[in-house]
PDB file of C-alpha atoms and ligand atoms in Angstrom:
ATOM      1  CA  MET J   1       0.000   0.000   0.000  1.00 98.00           C
ATOM      2  CA  HIS J   2       1.311   3.399  -1.065  1.00 98.00           C
ATOM      3  CA  VAL J   3       0.448   6.438   1.057  1.00 98.00           C
ATOM      4  CA  GLY J   4       1.255  10.002   0.002  1.00 99.00           C
ATOM      5  CA  ILE J   5       1.223  12.765   2.579  1.00 99.00           C
ATOM      6  CA  ILE J   6       0.942  16.489   1.934  1.00 99.00           C
ATOM      7  CA  MET J   7       2.505  17.728   5.147  1.00 98.00           C
ATOM      8  CA  ASP J   8       0.689  21.047   5.513  1.00 98.00           C
ATOM      9  CA  GLY J   9       0.008  23.450   8.376  1.00 98.00           C
ATOM     10  CA  ASN J  10       3.441  23.961   9.956  1.00 98.00           C
ATOM     11  CA  GLY J  11       3.212  27.730   9.555  1.00 98.00           C
ATOM     12  CA  ARG J  12      -0.269  28.011  11.071  1.00 98.00           C
ATOM     13  CA  TRP J  13       0.692  25.666  13.884  1.00 98.00           C
ATOM     14  CA  ALA J  14       3.468  28.093  14.814  1.00 98.00           C
ATOM     15  CA  THR J  15       1.749  31.437  14.258  1.00 98.00           C
ATOM     16  CA  SER J  16      -1.319  30.373  16.251  1.00 98.00           C
ATOM     17  CA  ARG J  17       1.065  29.913  19.176  1.00 98.00           C
ATOM     18  CA  GLY J  18       2.830  33.217  18.631  1.00 98.00           C
ATOM     19  CA  LEU J  19       5.916  31.426  17.284  1.00 98.00           C
ATOM     20  CA  ALA J  20       7.939  31.940  14.106  1.00 98.00           C
ATOM     21  CA  ARG J  21       6.899  29.819  11.097  1.00 98.00           C
ATOM     22  CA  LEU J  22      10.251  28.074  11.120  1.00 98.00           C
ATOM     23  CA  VAL J  23       9.547  26.728  14.604  1.00 98.00           C
ATOM     24  CA  GLY J  24       6.544  24.974  13.047  1.00 98.00           C
ATOM     25  CA  HIS J  25       8.707  23.555  10.266  1.00 98.00           C
ATOM     26  CA  LYS J  26      11.133  22.256  12.850  1.00 98.00           C
ATOM     27  CA  ARG J  27       8.315  20.549  14.754  1.00 98.00           C
ATOM     28  CA  GLY J  28       7.041  19.170  11.464  1.00 98.00           C
ATOM     29  CA  ALA J  29      10.444  17.703  10.627  1.00 97.00           C
ATOM     30  CA  GLY J  30      10.347  15.964  14.016  1.00 96.00           C
ATOM     31  CA  ARG J  31       7.068  14.233  13.072  1.00 98.00           C
ATOM     32  CA  VAL J  32       8.600  12.745   9.933  1.00 98.00           C
ATOM     33  CA  LYS J  33      10.881  10.422  11.886  1.00 95.00           C
ATOM     34  CA  ASP J  34       7.999   8.911  13.863  1.00 96.00           C
ATOM     35  CA  ILE J  35       5.696   8.502  10.877  1.00 98.00           C
ATOM     36  CA  VAL J  36       8.426   6.836   8.794  1.00 98.00           C
ATOM     37  CA  LYS J  37       9.308   4.465  11.635  1.00 97.00           C
ATOM     38  CA  ASN J  38       5.708   3.417  12.177  1.00 97.00           C
ATOM     39  CA  SER J  39       4.636   3.031   8.559  1.00 98.00           C
ATOM     40  CA  PRO J  40       5.590  -0.637   8.061  1.00 98.00           C
ATOM     41  CA  GLN J  41       3.536  -1.827  11.051  1.00 97.00           C
ATOM     42  CA  LEU J  42       0.477  -0.155   9.499  1.00 97.00           C
ATOM     43  CA  GLY J  43       0.940  -2.075   6.258  1.00 98.00           C
ATOM     44  CA  VAL J  44       2.392   0.864   4.342  1.00 98.00           C
ATOM     45  CA  THR J  45       5.025  -0.353   1.889  1.00 98.00           C
ATOM     46  CA  THR J  46       5.613   2.971   0.130  1.00 98.00           C
ATOM     47  CA  LEU J  47       5.403   6.378   1.773  1.00 98.00           C
ATOM     48  CA  THR J  48       5.717   9.585  -0.236  1.00 99.00           C
ATOM     49  CA  LEU J  49       6.210  12.796   1.701  1.00 98.00           C
ATOM     50  CA  TYR J  50       5.657  16.165   0.044  1.00 98.00           C
ATOM     51  CA  ALA J  51       8.345  18.348   1.578  1.00 98.00           C
ATOM     52  CA  PHE J  52       8.784  21.279  -0.828  1.00 98.00           C
ATOM     53  CA  SER J  53       6.801  22.164  -3.949  1.00 98.00           C
ATOM     54  CA  THR J  54       7.954  23.890  -7.128  1.00 98.00           C
ATOM     55  CA  GLU J  55       5.770  26.789  -5.930  1.00 98.00           C
ATOM     56  CA  ASN J  56       7.317  27.031  -2.460  1.00 98.00           C
ATOM     57  CA  TRP J  57      10.212  29.151  -3.841  1.00 98.00           C
ATOM     58  CA  LYS J  58       7.706  32.025  -3.765  1.00 98.00           C
ATOM     59  CA  ARG J  59       8.071  32.208   0.016  1.00 98.00           C
ATOM     60  CA  ALA J  60      10.349  34.656   1.830  1.00 98.00           C
ATOM     61  CA  ALA J  61      14.036  33.851   1.330  1.00 98.00           C
ATOM     62  CA  HIS J  62      14.642  33.196   5.022  1.00 98.00           C
ATOM     63  CA  GLU J  63      11.817  30.663   5.165  1.00 98.00           C
ATOM     64  CA  VAL J  64      13.133  28.856   2.077  1.00 98.00           C
ATOM     65  CA  GLU J  65      16.657  28.874   3.527  1.00 98.00           C
ATOM     66  CA  GLY J  66      15.318  27.575   6.850  1.00 98.00           C
ATOM     67  CA  LEU J  67      13.552  24.716   5.077  1.00 98.00           C
ATOM     68  CA  MET J  68      16.720  23.834   3.150  1.00 98.00           C
ATOM     69  CA  LYS J  69      18.612  23.772   6.422  1.00 98.00           C
ATOM     70  CA  LEU J  70      16.045  21.362   7.840  1.00 98.00           C
ATOM     71  CA  PHE J  71      16.450  19.037   4.824  1.00 98.00           C
ATOM     72  CA  ARG J  72      20.206  19.019   5.383  1.00 98.00           C
ATOM     73  CA  GLY J  73      19.710  18.256   9.067  1.00 98.00           C
ATOM     74  CA  TYR J  74      17.126  15.551   8.398  1.00 97.00           C
ATOM     75  CA  MET J  75      19.391  13.729   5.965  1.00 97.00           C
ATOM     76  CA  GLN J  76      22.444  14.064   8.198  1.00 97.00           C
ATOM     77  CA  ASN J  77      20.683  12.903  11.356  1.00 97.00           C
ATOM     78  CA  ASN J  78      18.680  10.063   9.843  1.00 97.00           C
ATOM     79  CA  LEU J  79      21.007   8.576   7.249  1.00 97.00           C
ATOM     80  CA  LEU J  80      22.294   5.682   9.342  1.00 97.00           C
ATOM     81  CA  GLU J  81      19.022   4.922  11.062  1.00 97.00           C
ATOM     82  CA  LEU J  82      17.113   4.818   7.775  1.00 98.00           C
ATOM     83  CA  HIS J  83      19.702   2.412   6.399  1.00 98.00           C
ATOM     84  CA  GLU J  84      19.645   0.259   9.542  1.00 98.00           C
ATOM     85  CA  LYS J  85      15.849   0.099   9.359  1.00 97.00           C
ATOM     86  CA  ASN J  86      16.121  -1.232   5.793  1.00 98.00           C
ATOM     87  CA  VAL J  87      14.384   1.854   4.319  1.00 98.00           C
ATOM     88  CA  ARG J  88      14.990   2.621   0.653  1.00 98.00           C
ATOM     89  CA  VAL J  89      15.021   6.375   0.114  1.00 98.00           C
ATOM     90  CA  ARG J  90      14.293   8.021  -3.218  1.00 98.00           C
ATOM     91  CA  PHE J  91      13.718  11.642  -4.120  1.00 98.00           C
ATOM     92  CA  LEU J  92      11.043  13.016  -6.399  1.00 98.00           C
ATOM     93  CA  GLY J  93      11.307  16.394  -8.069  1.00 98.00           C
ATOM     94  CA  ASP J  94      13.799  18.470  -9.994  1.00 98.00           C
ATOM     95  CA  ALA J  95      16.978  18.335  -7.942  1.00 98.00           C
ATOM     96  CA  SER J  96      18.853  20.567 -10.396  1.00 98.00           C
ATOM     97  CA  ALA J  97      17.530  23.718  -8.696  1.00 97.00           C
ATOM     98  CA  LEU J  98      18.802  22.674  -5.259  1.00 98.00           C
ATOM     99  CA  ALA J  99      22.149  23.596  -3.696  1.00 98.00           C
ATOM    100  CA  GLN J 100      24.994  21.289  -4.658  1.00 98.00           C
ATOM    101  CA  ASP J 101      25.623  20.078  -1.100  1.00 98.00           C
ATOM    102  CA  ILE J 102      21.961  19.098  -0.682  1.00 98.00           C
ATOM    103  CA  ARG J 103      22.063  17.239  -3.992  1.00 98.00           C
ATOM    104  CA  SER J 104      25.161  15.360  -2.900  1.00 98.00           C
ATOM    105  CA  GLN J 105      23.484  14.375   0.375  1.00 98.00           C
ATOM    106  CA  MET J 106      20.411  13.208  -1.562  1.00 98.00           C
ATOM    107  CA  GLU J 107      22.513  11.151  -3.971  1.00 98.00           C
ATOM    108  CA  HIS J 108      24.458   9.612  -1.113  1.00 98.00           C
ATOM    109  CA  LEU J 109      21.319   8.664   0.828  1.00 98.00           C
ATOM    110  CA  ALA J 110      19.616   7.216  -2.260  1.00 98.00           C
ATOM    111  CA  ASP J 111      22.734   5.295  -3.224  1.00 98.00           C
ATOM    112  CA  LEU J 112      23.408   3.972   0.284  1.00 98.00           C
ATOM    113  CA  THR J 113      19.867   2.622   0.641  1.00 98.00           C
ATOM    114  CA  LYS J 114      19.228   1.490  -2.941  1.00 98.00           C
ATOM    115  CA  ASP J 115      19.317  -2.241  -2.155  1.00 98.00           C
ATOM    116  CA  ASN J 116      17.156  -2.021   0.967  1.00 98.00           C
ATOM    117  CA  SER J 117      13.973  -4.039   0.811  1.00 98.00           C
ATOM    118  CA  GLY J 118      11.895  -2.532   3.636  1.00 98.00           C
ATOM    119  CA  LEU J 119       9.816   0.633   3.422  1.00 98.00           C
ATOM    120  CA  ASN J 120      10.102   2.629   0.184  1.00 98.00           C
ATOM    121  CA  LEU J 121      10.377   6.244   1.237  1.00 98.00           C
ATOM    122  CA  ASN J 122       9.962   8.919  -1.426  1.00 98.00           C
ATOM    123  CA  ILE J 123      10.760  12.466  -0.418  1.00 98.00           C
ATOM    124  CA  ALA J 124       9.379  15.075  -2.811  1.00 98.00           C
ATOM    125  CA  ILE J 125      11.596  18.154  -2.857  1.00 98.00           C
ATOM    126  CA  ASN J 126      11.209  20.854  -5.499  1.00 98.00           C
ATOM    127  CA  TYR J 127       8.477  18.582  -6.767  1.00 99.00           C
ATOM    128  CA  GLY J 128       5.513  19.635  -8.853  1.00 98.00           C
ATOM    129  CA  GLY J 129       3.235  17.174 -10.623  1.00 98.00           C
ATOM    130  CA  ARG J 130       3.072  19.410 -13.685  1.00 98.00           C
ATOM    131  CA  ASP J 131       6.827  19.936 -13.756  1.00 98.00           C
ATOM    132  CA  GLU J 132       7.281  16.166 -13.500  1.00 98.00           C
ATOM    133  CA  ILE J 133       5.002  15.662 -16.526  1.00 98.00           C
ATOM    134  CA  VAL J 134       6.922  18.330 -18.476  1.00 98.00           C
ATOM    135  CA  ARG J 135      10.241  16.620 -17.705  1.00 98.00           C
ATOM    136  CA  ALA J 136       8.791  13.224 -18.651  1.00 98.00           C
ATOM    137  CA  THR J 137       7.425  14.665 -21.893  1.00 98.00           C
ATOM    138  CA  ARG J 138      10.827  16.069 -22.801  1.00 98.00           C
ATOM    139  CA  SER J 139      12.544  12.776 -22.265  1.00 98.00           C
ATOM    140  CA  ILE J 140       9.894  10.864 -24.242  1.00 98.00           C
ATOM    141  CA  ALA J 141      10.093  13.415 -27.069  1.00 98.00           C
ATOM    142  CA  SER J 142      13.866  13.134 -27.229  1.00 98.00           C
ATOM    143  CA  LYS J 143      13.556   9.351 -27.653  1.00 98.00           C
ATOM    144  CA  VAL J 144      11.083   9.853 -30.484  1.00 98.00           C
ATOM    145  CA  LEU J 145      13.453  12.339 -32.093  1.00 98.00           C
ATOM    146  CA  ASP J 146      16.448  10.046 -31.925  1.00 98.00           C
ATOM    147  CA  GLY J 147      14.382   7.125 -33.189  1.00 98.00           C
ATOM    148  CA  THR J 148      14.547   4.877 -30.113  1.00 98.00           C
ATOM    149  CA  LEU J 149      10.791   5.217 -29.513  1.00 98.00           C
ATOM    150  CA  SER J 150       8.023   5.328 -32.068  1.00 98.00           C
ATOM    151  CA  LEU J 151       5.018   7.619 -31.732  1.00 98.00           C
ATOM    152  CA  ASP J 152       2.582   4.690 -31.852  1.00 98.00           C
ATOM    153  CA  ASP J 153       4.286   3.030 -28.920  1.00 98.00           C
ATOM    154  CA  ILE J 154       3.560   5.891 -26.514  1.00 98.00           C
ATOM    155  CA  SER J 155       1.099   4.596 -23.957  1.00 98.00           C
ATOM    156  CA  GLU J 156       0.098   5.331 -20.370  1.00 98.00           C
ATOM    157  CA  ASP J 157       2.854   2.936 -19.344  1.00 98.00           C
ATOM    158  CA  THR J 158       5.386   4.973 -21.310  1.00 98.00           C
ATOM    159  CA  ILE J 159       4.401   8.088 -19.385  1.00 98.00           C
ATOM    160  CA  CYS J 160       4.429   6.251 -16.029  1.00 98.00           C
ATOM    161  CA  GLY J 161       7.873   4.945 -16.902  1.00 98.00           C
ATOM    162  CA  HIS J 162       9.271   8.455 -17.377  1.00 98.00           C
ATOM    163  CA  LEU J 163       7.881  10.030 -14.226  1.00 98.00           C
ATOM    164  CA  ASP J 164       9.976  10.399 -11.067  1.00 98.00           C
ATOM    165  CA  THR J 165       7.909   7.544  -9.581  1.00 98.00           C
ATOM    166  CA  ARG J 166       8.775   5.094 -12.380  1.00 97.00           C
ATOM    167  CA  GLU J 167       8.529   1.439 -11.319  1.00 92.00           C
ATOM    168  CA  GLN J 168       6.434   2.400  -8.296  1.00 97.00           C
ATOM    169  CA  ALA J 169       2.709   1.887  -7.825  1.00 98.00           C
ATOM    170  CA  ASP J 170       0.335   4.856  -7.693  1.00 98.00           C
ATOM    171  CA  PRO J 171      -0.635   6.153  -4.249  1.00 98.00           C
ATOM    172  CA  ASP J 172      -3.643   4.308  -2.833  1.00 98.00           C
ATOM    173  CA  LEU J 173      -4.267   7.032  -0.295  1.00 98.00           C
ATOM    174  CA  ILE J 174      -3.307  10.698  -0.189  1.00 98.00           C
ATOM    175  CA  ILE J 175      -3.517  12.413   3.188  1.00 98.00           C
ATOM    176  CA  ARG J 176      -3.395  16.193   3.488  1.00 98.00           C
ATOM    177  CA  THR J 177      -3.198  17.691   6.956  1.00 98.00           C
ATOM    178  CA  ALA J 178      -4.374  21.131   8.114  1.00 98.00           C
ATOM    179  CA  GLY J 179      -7.697  21.453   6.348  1.00 97.00           C
ATOM    180  CA  GLU J 180      -6.966  22.634   2.796  1.00 98.00           C
ATOM    181  CA  LEU J 181      -8.900  20.541   0.290  1.00 98.00           C
ATOM    182  CA  ARG J 182      -6.515  20.557  -2.650  1.00 98.00           C
ATOM    183  CA  LEU J 183      -3.533  18.750  -4.136  1.00 98.00           C
ATOM    184  CA  SER J 184      -1.254  21.777  -4.631  1.00 98.00           C
ATOM    185  CA  ASN J 185       0.536  20.076  -7.542  1.00 98.00           C
ATOM    186  CA  PHE J 186       1.151  16.767  -5.739  1.00 98.00           C
ATOM    187  CA  MET J 187       1.145  13.586  -7.869  1.00 98.00           C
ATOM    188  CA  THR J 188      -0.974  15.049 -10.659  1.00 98.00           C
ATOM    189  CA  TRP J 189      -0.696  11.958 -12.846  1.00 98.00           C
ATOM    190  CA  GLN J 190      -0.445   9.314 -10.148  1.00 98.00           C
ATOM    191  CA  SER J 191      -3.467  10.466  -8.120  1.00 98.00           C
ATOM    192  CA  ALA J 192      -6.036   9.569 -10.813  1.00 98.00           C
ATOM    193  CA  TYR J 193      -7.574   6.856  -8.626  1.00 98.00           C
ATOM    194  CA  SER J 194      -6.219   7.692  -5.200  1.00 98.00           C
ATOM    195  CA  GLU J 195      -8.443   7.980  -2.167  1.00 98.00           C
ATOM    196  CA  PHE J 196      -8.190  11.265  -0.255  1.00 98.00           C
ATOM    197  CA  MET J 197      -8.267  12.064   3.415  1.00 98.00           C
ATOM    198  CA  PHE J 198      -8.084  15.422   5.142  1.00 98.00           C
ATOM    199  CA  PRO J 199      -7.517  14.975   8.872  1.00 98.00           C
ATOM    200  CA  ASN J 200      -8.186  18.191  10.707  1.00 97.00           C
ATOM    201  CA  VAL J 201      -4.794  18.544  12.387  1.00 98.00           C
ATOM    202  CA  SER J 202      -1.674  20.463  11.440  1.00 98.00           C
ATOM    203  CA  TRP J 203       1.320  18.407  10.396  1.00 98.00           C
ATOM    204  CA  PRO J 204       3.147  18.949  13.728  1.00 98.00           C
ATOM    205  CA  ASP J 205       0.097  17.373  15.436  1.00 98.00           C
ATOM    206  CA  PHE J 206      -0.121  14.400  13.060  1.00 98.00           C
ATOM    207  CA  THR J 207       0.520  11.629  15.568  1.00 98.00           C
ATOM    208  CA  PHE J 208       0.725   7.879  15.090  1.00 98.00           C
ATOM    209  CA  GLU J 209      -2.870   7.665  16.381  1.00 98.00           C
ATOM    210  CA  VAL J 210      -4.141  10.063  13.695  1.00 98.00           C
ATOM    211  CA  TYR J 211      -2.178   8.149  11.048  1.00 98.00           C
ATOM    212  CA  GLN J 212      -3.606   4.857  12.251  1.00 98.00           C
ATOM    213  CA  LYS J 213      -7.127   6.295  12.183  1.00 98.00           C
ATOM    214  CA  CYS J 214      -6.692   7.462   8.577  1.00 98.00           C
ATOM    215  CA  LEU J 215      -5.550   4.021   7.492  1.00 98.00           C
ATOM    216  CA  GLY J 216      -8.400   2.373   9.371  1.00 97.00           C
ATOM    217  CA  GLU J 217     -10.894   4.599   7.579  1.00 97.00           C
ATOM    218  CA  PHE J 218      -9.225   3.866   4.242  1.00 97.00           C
ATOM    219  CA  THR J 219      -9.777   0.127   4.722  1.00 96.00           C
ATOM    220  CA  GLY J 220     -13.519   0.730   4.655  1.00 94.00           C
ATOM    221  CA  ARG J 221     -13.503   2.587   1.340  1.00 96.00           C
ATOM    222  CA  VAL J 222     -14.834   0.871  -1.763  1.00 95.00           C
ATOM    223  CA  ARG J 223     -12.668   1.383  -4.841  1.00 94.00           C
ATOM    224  CA  GLN J 224     -14.266   0.451  -8.143  1.00 94.00           C
ATOM    225  CA  TYR J 225     -12.021   2.098 -10.733  1.00 95.00           C
ATOM    226  CA  GLY J 226     -14.972   2.854 -12.964  1.00 95.00           C
ATOM    227  CA  ALA J 227     -16.507  -0.604 -12.762  1.00 95.00           C
ATOM    228  CA  ILE J 228     -19.664  -1.446 -10.842  1.00 92.00           C
ATOM    229  CA  ASP J 229     -19.974  -3.720  -7.867  1.00 80.00           C
ATOM    230  CA  SER J 230     -20.358  -7.237  -9.227  1.00 64.00           C
ATOM    231  CA  LYS J 231     -21.849  -8.647  -6.002  1.00 58.00           C
TER     232      LYS J 231
HETATM  233  C1  IPE N 301       3.797  22.908   5.001  1.00 67.33           C
HETATM  234  O1  IPE N 301       3.427  23.851   5.941  1.00 67.33           O
HETATM  235  C2  IPE N 301       5.283  22.849   4.793  1.00 67.33           C
HETATM  236  C3  IPE N 301       5.721  23.353   3.485  1.00 67.33           C
HETATM  237  C4  IPE N 301       4.962  23.800   2.529  1.00 67.33           C
HETATM  238  C5  IPE N 301       7.145  23.338   3.237  1.00 67.33           C
HETATM  239  P1  IPE N 301       3.104  25.347   5.525  1.00 67.33           P
HETATM  240  O2  IPE N 301       4.353  26.142   5.677  1.00 67.33           O
HETATM  241  O3  IPE N 301       2.463  25.426   4.198  1.00 67.33           O
HETATM  242  O4  IPE N 301       2.088  25.754   6.664  1.00 67.33           O
HETATM  243  P2  IPE N 301       0.819  26.714   6.498  1.00 67.33           P
HETATM  244  O5  IPE N 301      -0.016  26.134   5.404  1.00 67.33           O
HETATM  245  O6  IPE N 301       1.346  28.068   6.152  1.00 67.33           O
HETATM  246  O7  IPE N 301       0.159  26.654   7.822  1.00 67.33           O
HETATM  247  C1  IPE N 302       1.823  22.129  -0.327  1.00 67.33           C
HETATM  248  O1  IPE N 302       1.557  23.004   0.701  1.00 67.33           O
HETATM  249  C2  IPE N 302       3.299  21.826  -0.402  1.00 67.33           C
HETATM  250  C3  IPE N 302       3.847  21.033   0.684  1.00 67.33           C
HETATM  251  C4  IPE N 302       3.208  20.559   1.718  1.00 67.33           C
HETATM  252  C5  IPE N 302       5.244  20.748   0.569  1.00 67.33           C
HETATM  253  P1  IPE N 302       1.419  24.565   0.455  1.00 67.33           P
HETATM  254  O2  IPE N 302       1.072  25.162   1.762  1.00 67.33           O
HETATM  255  O3  IPE N 302       2.626  25.101  -0.221  1.00 67.33           O
HETATM  256  O4  IPE N 302       0.212  24.658  -0.572  1.00 67.33           O
HETATM  257  P2  IPE N 302      -0.817  25.837  -0.832  1.00 67.33           P
HETATM  258  O5  IPE N 302      -0.011  27.085  -1.033  1.00 67.33           O
HETATM  259  O6  IPE N 302      -1.678  25.947   0.395  1.00 67.33           O
HETATM  260  O7  IPE N 302      -1.596  25.406  -2.016  1.00 67.33           O
HETATM  261 MG1   MG N 303       0.516  25.464   3.588  1.00 67.33          MG
END
């Protein structure tokens, strides 16, 4: 089972307490560790966390810099534990816009854990579903141009195979915390048949219990993919 989480509400969590937005991001980063650790026992085999969107560059420079610092810290502090816990880490998004040292950390973490067979953890940084489709389109088009792919052979599978999530199943469930009812450019292609859940807590308050409740509720959903119940 693949769960995607749009980790929203860090800023509001902080400002409602009279704290700086970055304090909320820090608390949010603390939640990630717990949620990752507890995913396998809930039957989650792939977890995708939306950490920074292609639109998040529009925020104040100090907030963006603070978030980048948190990514560095997260990777540094969790590298060994993730590996020990058999987690395979992959990154979604356009890494080319990120600082070189962050990219090196990402490459190292992905490389170190590439043969792990436990939880698949995708971290989406500078990720946008539309940007991902644009990049996939470019790479498909270049194969058509150089003759390695014919136009008639382009199928849904071809597109899936050129997205950042290639070889991974679509998310079964997408959870967005903090009350906004939108995708904000998360998994545009992959979410075609995902179930959605909007727990009414900010990301820093997204505890194991809330996570467990979401998954329990998901189990009761009927998914028909356009067919009708044959019973
Ligand atoms: C989500 O929390 C974290 C990121 C987008 C990086 P927000 O920072 O969007 O928090 P709110 O929505 O302003 O409360
Ligand atoms: C979506 O949250 C991005 C992440 C959680 C990383 P935002 O807070 O940026 O989305 P909008 O601005 O409310 O759509
Ligand atoms: Mg937000």
